[in-house]
Amino acid sequence: MSTRPMLEQVFQPHGRGLLLRVCEWEGDGPPIVVMHGFLEQGAAWHEVAQHLTRRMVAPDQRGHGRSGHVGTGGFYHFWDYIGDLDALVDHLGGSVDLVGHSMGGTVACYFAGTRPECVRRLVLVEGLGPPDMTTTVVDRARRFLDDLKRGPTHRPLASVDDAVRRIHAYNPALPHDVAVRLAARNTRLQDDGTLTWTWDALHRARNPVPFQIDMFRHFLGNIRMPVTIVRGGRSTFVLSDEDERIAALGTDEVAIHVVEEAGHLVHHDAPQKLAHIFEAALS
């Protein structure tokens, strides 16, 4: 049974106009900041928080969860996520322990490489960046323009139960009560009475700027704090050059953990085990 309540606050990064919703679990010591993955939400880390005593802060990244959308004419450029994190770290005192999962791990790497003085320790959960996409640049640009012409939209949801079914289709092992809680927070009624996801449908548009590993390595090389890497033993997210990326890190203090029973969503599949890894890495 969960015992640590999740609090929610609204935060505006550096007066940039976009309001972010931040989930927080009160506790001891300096904050652990968690950056969630693509189309997830800060509240997805609630079960992990139940096994920790540290203060944990997990924002809904822009366009996700209950955070603001960029609006007509805008787009989600990757460095906007990093700018939001920069503002949040300033707000929290300028020095944090940082955790990133999947897309959030890429955000965390860029930030830790840019501002290493602001990150005491870094934990990357399935988060050493996506595969290199440089060779797909022309196709991605074409698909981006096509997506904008069509105007990305959400598929309609019949009910919250329908949202739960879709979440379970992505992760069948997720406990039902957790799926219900996440679906309830990640859906909203529109003015016409229909139910939709809270995350911005614009995320469905293909990003025209591909991930480039040669550029990414420069940031990895400037990561000087201790790094803990967590993999899911059943994950299908496999990087052929992961060893080279680890070798590119600018620190010799690297620990690697494999959670055998978990897939890509380690925080859902094995929250208690992941919390224990955090305790060891961030104590």
mmCIF file with all atom_site columns, C-alpha atoms in Angstrom, residues 74-222:
data_model
loop_
_atom_site.group_PDB
_atom_site.id
_atom_site.type_symbol
_atom_site.label_atom_id
_atom_site.label_alt_id
_atom_site.label_comp_id
_atom_site.label_asym_id
_atom_site.label_entity_id
_atom_site.label_seq_id
_atom_site.pdbx_PDB_ins_code
_atom_site.Cartn_x
_atom_site.Cartn_y
_atom_site.Cartn_z
_atom_site.occupancy
_atom_site.B_iso_or_equiv
_atom_site.pdbx_formal_charge
_atom_site.auth_seq_id
_atom_site.auth_comp_id
_atom_site.auth_asym_id
_atom_site.auth_atom_id
_atom_site.pdbx_PDB_model_num
ATOM 1   C CA . GLY A 1 74  ? 4.805   25.839 -31.862 1.00 0.00 ? 74  GLY A CA 1
ATOM 2   C CA . PHE A 1 75  ? 6.840   22.642 -31.840 1.00 0.00 ? 75  PHE A CA 1
ATOM 3   C CA . TYR A 1 76  ? 8.691   20.560 -29.246 1.00 0.00 ? 76  TYR A CA 1
ATOM 4   C CA . HIS A 1 77  ? 12.378  21.054 -29.889 1.00 0.00 ? 77  HIS A CA 1
ATOM 5   C CA . PHE A 1 78  ? 14.538  18.807 -27.737 1.00 0.00 ? 78  PHE A CA 1
ATOM 6   C CA . TRP A 1 79  ? 16.515  21.632 -26.156 1.00 0.00 ? 79  TRP A CA 1
ATOM 7   C CA . ASP A 1 80  ? 13.276  23.094 -24.801 1.00 0.00 ? 80  ASP A CA 1
ATOM 8   C CA . TYR A 1 81  ? 13.058  20.082 -22.468 1.00 0.00 ? 81  TYR A CA 1
ATOM 9   C CA . ILE A 1 82  ? 16.626  20.726 -21.356 1.00 0.00 ? 82  ILE A CA 1
ATOM 10  C CA . GLY A 1 83  ? 15.924  24.428 -20.807 1.00 0.00 ? 83  GLY A CA 1
ATOM 11  C CA . ASP A 1 84  ? 12.969  23.500 -18.591 1.00 0.00 ? 84  ASP A CA 1
ATOM 12  C CA . LEU A 1 85  ? 15.208  21.174 -16.579 1.00 0.00 ? 85  LEU A CA 1
ATOM 13  C CA . ASP A 1 86  ? 17.816  23.922 -16.237 1.00 0.00 ? 86  ASP A CA 1
ATOM 14  C CA . ALA A 1 87  ? 15.188  26.235 -14.756 1.00 0.00 ? 87  ALA A CA 1
ATOM 15  C CA . LEU A 1 88  ? 13.897  23.547 -12.391 1.00 0.00 ? 88  LEU A CA 1
ATOM 16  C CA . VAL A 1 89  ? 17.394  22.781 -11.086 1.00 0.00 ? 89  VAL A CA 1
ATOM 17  C CA . ASP A 1 90  ? 17.920  26.509 -10.439 1.00 0.00 ? 90  ASP A CA 1
ATOM 18  C CA . HIS A 1 91  ? 14.606  26.574 -8.576  1.00 0.00 ? 91  HIS A CA 1
ATOM 19  C CA . LEU A 1 92  ? 15.733  23.620 -6.436  1.00 0.00 ? 92  LEU A CA 1
ATOM 20  C CA . GLY A 1 93  ? 18.984  25.287 -5.397  1.00 0.00 ? 93  GLY A CA 1
ATOM 21  C CA . GLY A 1 94  ? 21.315  24.596 -8.302  1.00 0.00 ? 94  GLY A CA 1
ATOM 22  C CA . SER A 1 95  ? 22.524  21.089 -7.416  1.00 0.00 ? 95  SER A CA 1
ATOM 23  C CA . VAL A 1 96  ? 20.590  17.813 -7.684  1.00 0.00 ? 96  VAL A CA 1
ATOM 24  C CA . ASP A 1 97  ? 20.887  14.079 -8.140  1.00 0.00 ? 97  ASP A CA 1
ATOM 25  C CA . LEU A 1 98  ? 19.477  13.425 -11.608 1.00 0.00 ? 98  LEU A CA 1
ATOM 26  C CA . VAL A 1 99  ? 17.618  10.392 -12.982 1.00 0.00 ? 99  VAL A CA 1
ATOM 27  C CA . GLY A 1 100 ? 16.472  9.999  -16.568 1.00 0.00 ? 100 GLY A CA 1
ATOM 28  C CA . HIS A 1 101 ? 14.475  7.233  -18.236 1.00 0.00 ? 101 HIS A CA 1
ATOM 29  C CA . SER A 1 102 ? 14.503  6.636  -22.010 1.00 0.00 ? 102 SER A CA 1
ATOM 30  C CA . MET A 1 103 ? 13.898  10.066 -23.628 1.00 0.00 ? 103 MET A CA 1
ATOM 31  C CA . GLY A 1 104 ? 14.381  11.594 -20.178 1.00 0.00 ? 104 GLY A CA 1
ATOM 32  C CA . GLY A 1 105 ? 17.780  9.889  -20.028 1.00 0.00 ? 105 GLY A CA 1
ATOM 33  C CA . THR A 1 106 ? 18.817  11.687 -23.202 1.00 0.00 ? 106 THR A CA 1
ATOM 34  C CA . VAL A 1 107 ? 17.622  14.975 -21.663 1.00 0.00 ? 107 VAL A CA 1
ATOM 35  C CA . ALA A 1 108 ? 19.621  14.163 -18.514 1.00 0.00 ? 108 ALA A CA 1
ATOM 36  C CA . CYS A 1 109 ? 22.780  13.384 -20.504 1.00 0.00 ? 109 CYS A CA 1
ATOM 37  C CA . TYR A 1 110 ? 22.650  16.643 -22.444 1.00 0.00 ? 110 TYR A CA 1
ATOM 38  C CA . PHE A 1 111 ? 22.035  18.613 -19.246 1.00 0.00 ? 111 PHE A CA 1
ATOM 39  C CA . ALA A 1 112 ? 24.707  16.819 -17.193 1.00 0.00 ? 112 ALA A CA 1
ATOM 40  C CA . GLY A 1 113 ? 27.225  17.336 -20.004 1.00 0.00 ? 113 GLY A CA 1
ATOM 41  C CA . THR A 1 114 ? 26.333  21.018 -20.316 1.00 0.00 ? 114 THR A CA 1
ATOM 42  C CA . ARG A 1 115 ? 26.135  21.821 -16.589 1.00 0.00 ? 115 ARG A CA 1
ATOM 43  C CA . PRO A 1 116 ? 28.183  19.125 -14.812 1.00 0.00 ? 116 PRO A CA 1
ATOM 44  C CA . GLU A 1 117 ? 28.562  21.388 -11.784 1.00 0.00 ? 117 GLU A CA 1
ATOM 45  C CA . CYS A 1 118 ? 24.787  21.117 -11.188 1.00 0.00 ? 118 CYS A CA 1
ATOM 46  C CA . VAL A 1 119 ? 24.559  17.308 -11.067 1.00 0.00 ? 119 VAL A CA 1
ATOM 47  C CA . ARG A 1 120 ? 25.985  15.406 -8.091  1.00 0.00 ? 120 ARG A CA 1
ATOM 48  C CA . ARG A 1 121 ? 25.200  11.930 -9.431  1.00 0.00 ? 121 ARG A CA 1
ATOM 49  C CA . LEU A 1 122 ? 23.514  10.711 -12.599 1.00 0.00 ? 122 LEU A CA 1
ATOM 50  C CA . VAL A 1 123 ? 21.331  7.612  -13.063 1.00 0.00 ? 123 VAL A CA 1
ATOM 51  C CA . LEU A 1 124 ? 20.324  6.564  -16.582 1.00 0.00 ? 124 LEU A CA 1
ATOM 52  C CA . VAL A 1 125 ? 17.509  4.016  -16.791 1.00 0.00 ? 125 VAL A CA 1
ATOM 53  C CA . GLU A 1 126 ? 17.485  2.663  -20.347 1.00 0.00 ? 126 GLU A CA 1
ATOM 54  C CA . GLY A 1 127 ? 18.603  6.180  -21.174 1.00 0.00 ? 127 GLY A CA 1
ATOM 55  C CA . LEU A 1 128 ? 21.899  6.429  -23.081 1.00 0.00 ? 128 LEU A CA 1
ATOM 56  C CA . GLY A 1 129 ? 20.238  8.029  -26.090 1.00 0.00 ? 129 GLY A CA 1
ATOM 57  C CA . PRO A 1 130 ? 18.430  6.542  -29.097 1.00 0.00 ? 130 PRO A CA 1
ATOM 58  C CA . PRO A 1 131 ? 20.164  4.943  -32.095 1.00 0.00 ? 131 PRO A CA 1
ATOM 59  C CA . ASP A 1 132 ? 21.961  7.319  -34.439 1.00 0.00 ? 132 ASP A CA 1
ATOM 60  C CA . MET A 1 133 ? 19.500  8.748  -36.982 1.00 0.00 ? 133 MET A CA 1
ATOM 61  C CA . THR A 1 134 ? 21.763  10.853 -39.202 1.00 0.00 ? 134 THR A CA 1
ATOM 62  C CA . THR A 1 135 ? 21.170  8.746  -42.330 1.00 0.00 ? 135 THR A CA 1
ATOM 63  C CA . THR A 1 136 ? 17.391  9.252  -42.002 1.00 0.00 ? 136 THR A CA 1
ATOM 64  C CA . VAL A 1 137 ? 17.513  13.057 -42.033 1.00 0.00 ? 137 VAL A CA 1
ATOM 65  C CA . VAL A 1 138 ? 15.870  13.586 -45.435 1.00 0.00 ? 138 VAL A CA 1
ATOM 66  C CA . ASP A 1 139 ? 13.093  11.066 -44.799 1.00 0.00 ? 139 ASP A CA 1
ATOM 67  C CA . ARG A 1 140 ? 12.425  12.549 -41.354 1.00 0.00 ? 140 ARG A CA 1
ATOM 68  C CA . ALA A 1 141 ? 12.202  16.063 -42.796 1.00 0.00 ? 141 ALA A CA 1
ATOM 69  C CA . ARG A 1 142 ? 9.717   14.907 -45.437 1.00 0.00 ? 142 ARG A CA 1
ATOM 70  C CA . ARG A 1 143 ? 7.594   13.073 -42.862 1.00 0.00 ? 143 ARG A CA 1
ATOM 71  C CA . PHE A 1 144 ? 7.694   16.127 -40.578 1.00 0.00 ? 144 PHE A CA 1
ATOM 72  C CA . LEU A 1 145 ? 6.228   18.324 -43.318 1.00 0.00 ? 145 LEU A CA 1
ATOM 73  C CA . ASP A 1 146 ? 3.615   15.693 -44.151 1.00 0.00 ? 146 ASP A CA 1
ATOM 74  C CA . ASP A 1 147 ? 2.628   15.377 -40.484 1.00 0.00 ? 147 ASP A CA 1
ATOM 75  C CA . LEU A 1 148 ? 2.179   19.123 -40.177 1.00 0.00 ? 148 LEU A CA 1
ATOM 76  C CA . LYS A 1 149 ? -0.063  19.169 -43.254 1.00 0.00 ? 149 LYS A CA 1
ATOM 77  C CA . ARG A 1 150 ? -2.288  16.479 -41.781 1.00 0.00 ? 150 ARG A CA 1
ATOM 78  C CA . GLY A 1 151 ? -2.388  18.092 -38.348 1.00 0.00 ? 151 GLY A CA 1
ATOM 79  C CA . PRO A 1 152 ? -1.608  15.424 -35.723 1.00 0.00 ? 152 PRO A CA 1
ATOM 80  C CA . THR A 1 153 ? -4.630  14.382 -33.690 1.00 0.00 ? 153 THR A CA 1
ATOM 81  C CA . HIS A 1 154 ? -5.451  11.899 -30.958 1.00 0.00 ? 154 HIS A CA 1
ATOM 82  C CA . ARG A 1 155 ? -7.423  8.762  -31.614 1.00 0.00 ? 155 ARG A CA 1
ATOM 83  C CA . PRO A 1 156 ? -10.656 9.093  -29.602 1.00 0.00 ? 156 PRO A CA 1
ATOM 84  C CA . LEU A 1 157 ? -10.973 7.333  -26.258 1.00 0.00 ? 157 LEU A CA 1
ATOM 85  C CA . ALA A 1 158 ? -14.259 5.657  -25.392 1.00 0.00 ? 158 ALA A CA 1
ATOM 86  C CA . SER A 1 159 ? -13.610 5.865  -21.643 1.00 0.00 ? 159 SER A CA 1
ATOM 87  C CA . VAL A 1 160 ? -10.903 5.765  -18.997 1.00 0.00 ? 160 VAL A CA 1
ATOM 88  C CA . ASP A 1 161 ? -11.205 1.965  -19.184 1.00 0.00 ? 161 ASP A CA 1
ATOM 89  C CA . ASP A 1 162 ? -10.322 2.250  -22.880 1.00 0.00 ? 162 ASP A CA 1
ATOM 90  C CA . ALA A 1 163 ? -7.229  4.256  -21.901 1.00 0.00 ? 163 ALA A CA 1
ATOM 91  C CA . VAL A 1 164 ? -6.329  1.555  -19.375 1.00 0.00 ? 164 VAL A CA 1
ATOM 92  C CA . ARG A 1 165 ? -6.590  -1.104 -22.087 1.00 0.00 ? 165 ARG A CA 1
ATOM 93  C CA . ARG A 1 166 ? -4.265  0.870  -24.339 1.00 0.00 ? 166 ARG A CA 1
ATOM 94  C CA . ILE A 1 167 ? -1.733  1.288  -21.522 1.00 0.00 ? 167 ILE A CA 1
ATOM 95  C CA . HIS A 1 168 ? -1.879  -2.457 -20.839 1.00 0.00 ? 168 HIS A CA 1
ATOM 96  C CA . ALA A 1 169 ? -1.371  -3.169 -24.541 1.00 0.00 ? 169 ALA A CA 1
ATOM 97  C CA . TYR A 1 170 ? 1.951   -1.313 -24.276 1.00 0.00 ? 170 TYR A CA 1
ATOM 98  C CA . ASN A 1 171 ? 2.915   -2.888 -20.935 1.00 0.00 ? 171 ASN A CA 1
ATOM 99  C CA . PRO A 1 172 ? 0.796   -5.968 -20.087 1.00 0.00 ? 172 PRO A CA 1
ATOM 100 C CA . ALA A 1 173 ? 2.699   -6.533 -16.817 1.00 0.00 ? 173 ALA A CA 1
ATOM 101 C CA . LEU A 1 174 ? 1.666   -3.192 -15.316 1.00 0.00 ? 174 LEU A CA 1
ATOM 102 C CA . PRO A 1 175 ? -0.546  -3.735 -12.226 1.00 0.00 ? 175 PRO A CA 1
ATOM 103 C CA . HIS A 1 176 ? -4.154  -2.859 -12.979 1.00 0.00 ? 176 HIS A CA 1
ATOM 104 C CA . ASP A 1 177 ? -4.494  -0.307 -10.168 1.00 0.00 ? 177 ASP A CA 1
ATOM 105 C CA . VAL A 1 178 ? -1.375  1.518  -11.378 1.00 0.00 ? 178 VAL A CA 1
ATOM 106 C CA . ALA A 1 179 ? -2.687  1.575  -14.952 1.00 0.00 ? 179 ALA A CA 1
ATOM 107 C CA . VAL A 1 180 ? -6.020  3.000  -13.728 1.00 0.00 ? 180 VAL A CA 1
ATOM 108 C CA . ARG A 1 181 ? -4.275  5.737  -11.740 1.00 0.00 ? 181 ARG A CA 1
ATOM 109 C CA . LEU A 1 182 ? -2.022  6.722  -14.649 1.00 0.00 ? 182 LEU A CA 1
ATOM 110 C CA . ALA A 1 183 ? -4.871  6.652  -17.164 1.00 0.00 ? 183 ALA A CA 1
ATOM 111 C CA . ALA A 1 184 ? -7.061  8.846  -14.966 1.00 0.00 ? 184 ALA A CA 1
ATOM 112 C CA . ARG A 1 185 ? -4.320  11.468 -14.672 1.00 0.00 ? 185 ARG A CA 1
ATOM 113 C CA . ASN A 1 186 ? -3.297  11.288 -18.328 1.00 0.00 ? 186 ASN A CA 1
ATOM 114 C CA . THR A 1 187 ? -6.777  11.819 -19.845 1.00 0.00 ? 187 THR A CA 1
ATOM 115 C CA . ARG A 1 188 ? -9.181  14.761 -19.863 1.00 0.00 ? 188 ARG A CA 1
ATOM 116 C CA . LEU A 1 189 ? -12.663 15.665 -21.050 1.00 0.00 ? 189 LEU A CA 1
ATOM 117 C CA . GLN A 1 190 ? -12.793 18.096 -23.954 1.00 0.00 ? 190 GLN A CA 1
ATOM 118 C CA . ASP A 1 191 ? -15.365 20.843 -24.364 1.00 0.00 ? 191 ASP A CA 1
ATOM 119 C CA . ASP A 1 192 ? -17.460 18.585 -26.604 1.00 0.00 ? 192 ASP A CA 1
ATOM 120 C CA . GLY A 1 193 ? -17.602 15.906 -23.892 1.00 0.00 ? 193 GLY A CA 1
ATOM 121 C CA . THR A 1 194 ? -15.220 13.442 -25.553 1.00 0.00 ? 194 THR A CA 1
ATOM 122 C CA . LEU A 1 195 ? -12.253 11.946 -23.700 1.00 0.00 ? 195 LEU A CA 1
ATOM 123 C CA . THR A 1 196 ? -8.693  12.442 -24.928 1.00 0.00 ? 196 THR A CA 1
ATOM 124 C CA . TRP A 1 197 ? -5.120  12.042 -23.737 1.00 0.00 ? 197 TRP A CA 1
ATOM 125 C CA . THR A 1 198 ? -3.617  15.033 -21.948 1.00 0.00 ? 198 THR A CA 1
ATOM 126 C CA . TRP A 1 199 ? -0.324  14.846 -23.871 1.00 0.00 ? 199 TRP A CA 1
ATOM 127 C CA . ASP A 1 200 ? -0.108  17.063 -26.924 1.00 0.00 ? 200 ASP A CA 1
ATOM 128 C CA . ALA A 1 201 ? -0.981  15.290 -30.191 1.00 0.00 ? 201 ALA A CA 1
ATOM 129 C CA . LEU A 1 202 ? 1.802   17.353 -31.792 1.00 0.00 ? 202 LEU A CA 1
ATOM 130 C CA . HIS A 1 203 ? 4.204   14.774 -30.339 1.00 0.00 ? 203 HIS A CA 1
ATOM 131 C CA . ARG A 1 204 ? 2.927   12.471 -33.088 1.00 0.00 ? 204 ARG A CA 1
ATOM 132 C CA . ALA A 1 205 ? 4.647   14.670 -35.686 1.00 0.00 ? 205 ALA A CA 1
ATOM 133 C CA . ARG A 1 206 ? 8.052   13.340 -36.725 1.00 0.00 ? 206 ARG A CA 1
ATOM 134 C CA . ASN A 1 207 ? 10.885  15.488 -35.369 1.00 0.00 ? 207 ASN A CA 1
ATOM 135 C CA . PRO A 1 208 ? 12.883  16.810 -38.357 1.00 0.00 ? 208 PRO A CA 1
ATOM 136 C CA . VAL A 1 209 ? 16.148  17.106 -36.390 1.00 0.00 ? 209 VAL A CA 1
ATOM 137 C CA . PRO A 1 210 ? 17.562  13.591 -35.962 1.00 0.00 ? 210 PRO A CA 1
ATOM 138 C CA . PHE A 1 211 ? 19.655  12.323 -33.067 1.00 0.00 ? 211 PHE A CA 1
ATOM 139 C CA . GLN A 1 212 ? 23.349  12.515 -33.969 1.00 0.00 ? 212 GLN A CA 1
ATOM 140 C CA . ILE A 1 213 ? 25.728  10.304 -32.003 1.00 0.00 ? 213 ILE A CA 1
ATOM 141 C CA . ASP A 1 214 ? 28.867  12.258 -32.971 1.00 0.00 ? 214 ASP A CA 1
ATOM 142 C CA . MET A 1 215 ? 27.441  15.389 -31.335 1.00 0.00 ? 215 MET A CA 1
ATOM 143 C CA . PHE A 1 216 ? 26.085  13.424 -28.370 1.00 0.00 ? 216 PHE A CA 1
ATOM 144 C CA . ARG A 1 217 ? 29.552  12.036 -27.560 1.00 0.00 ? 217 ARG A CA 1
ATOM 145 C CA . HIS A 1 218 ? 30.812  15.549 -26.836 1.00 0.00 ? 218 HIS A CA 1
ATOM 146 C CA . PHE A 1 219 ? 28.222  15.843 -24.060 1.00 0.00 ? 219 PHE A CA 1
ATOM 147 C CA . LEU A 1 220 ? 28.979  12.348 -22.736 1.00 0.00 ? 220 LEU A CA 1
ATOM 148 C CA . GLY A 1 221 ? 32.640  13.301 -22.522 1.00 0.00 ? 221 GLY A CA 1
ATOM 149 C CA . ASN A 1 222 ? 31.801  16.256 -20.279 1.00 0.00 ? 222 ASN A CA 1
#
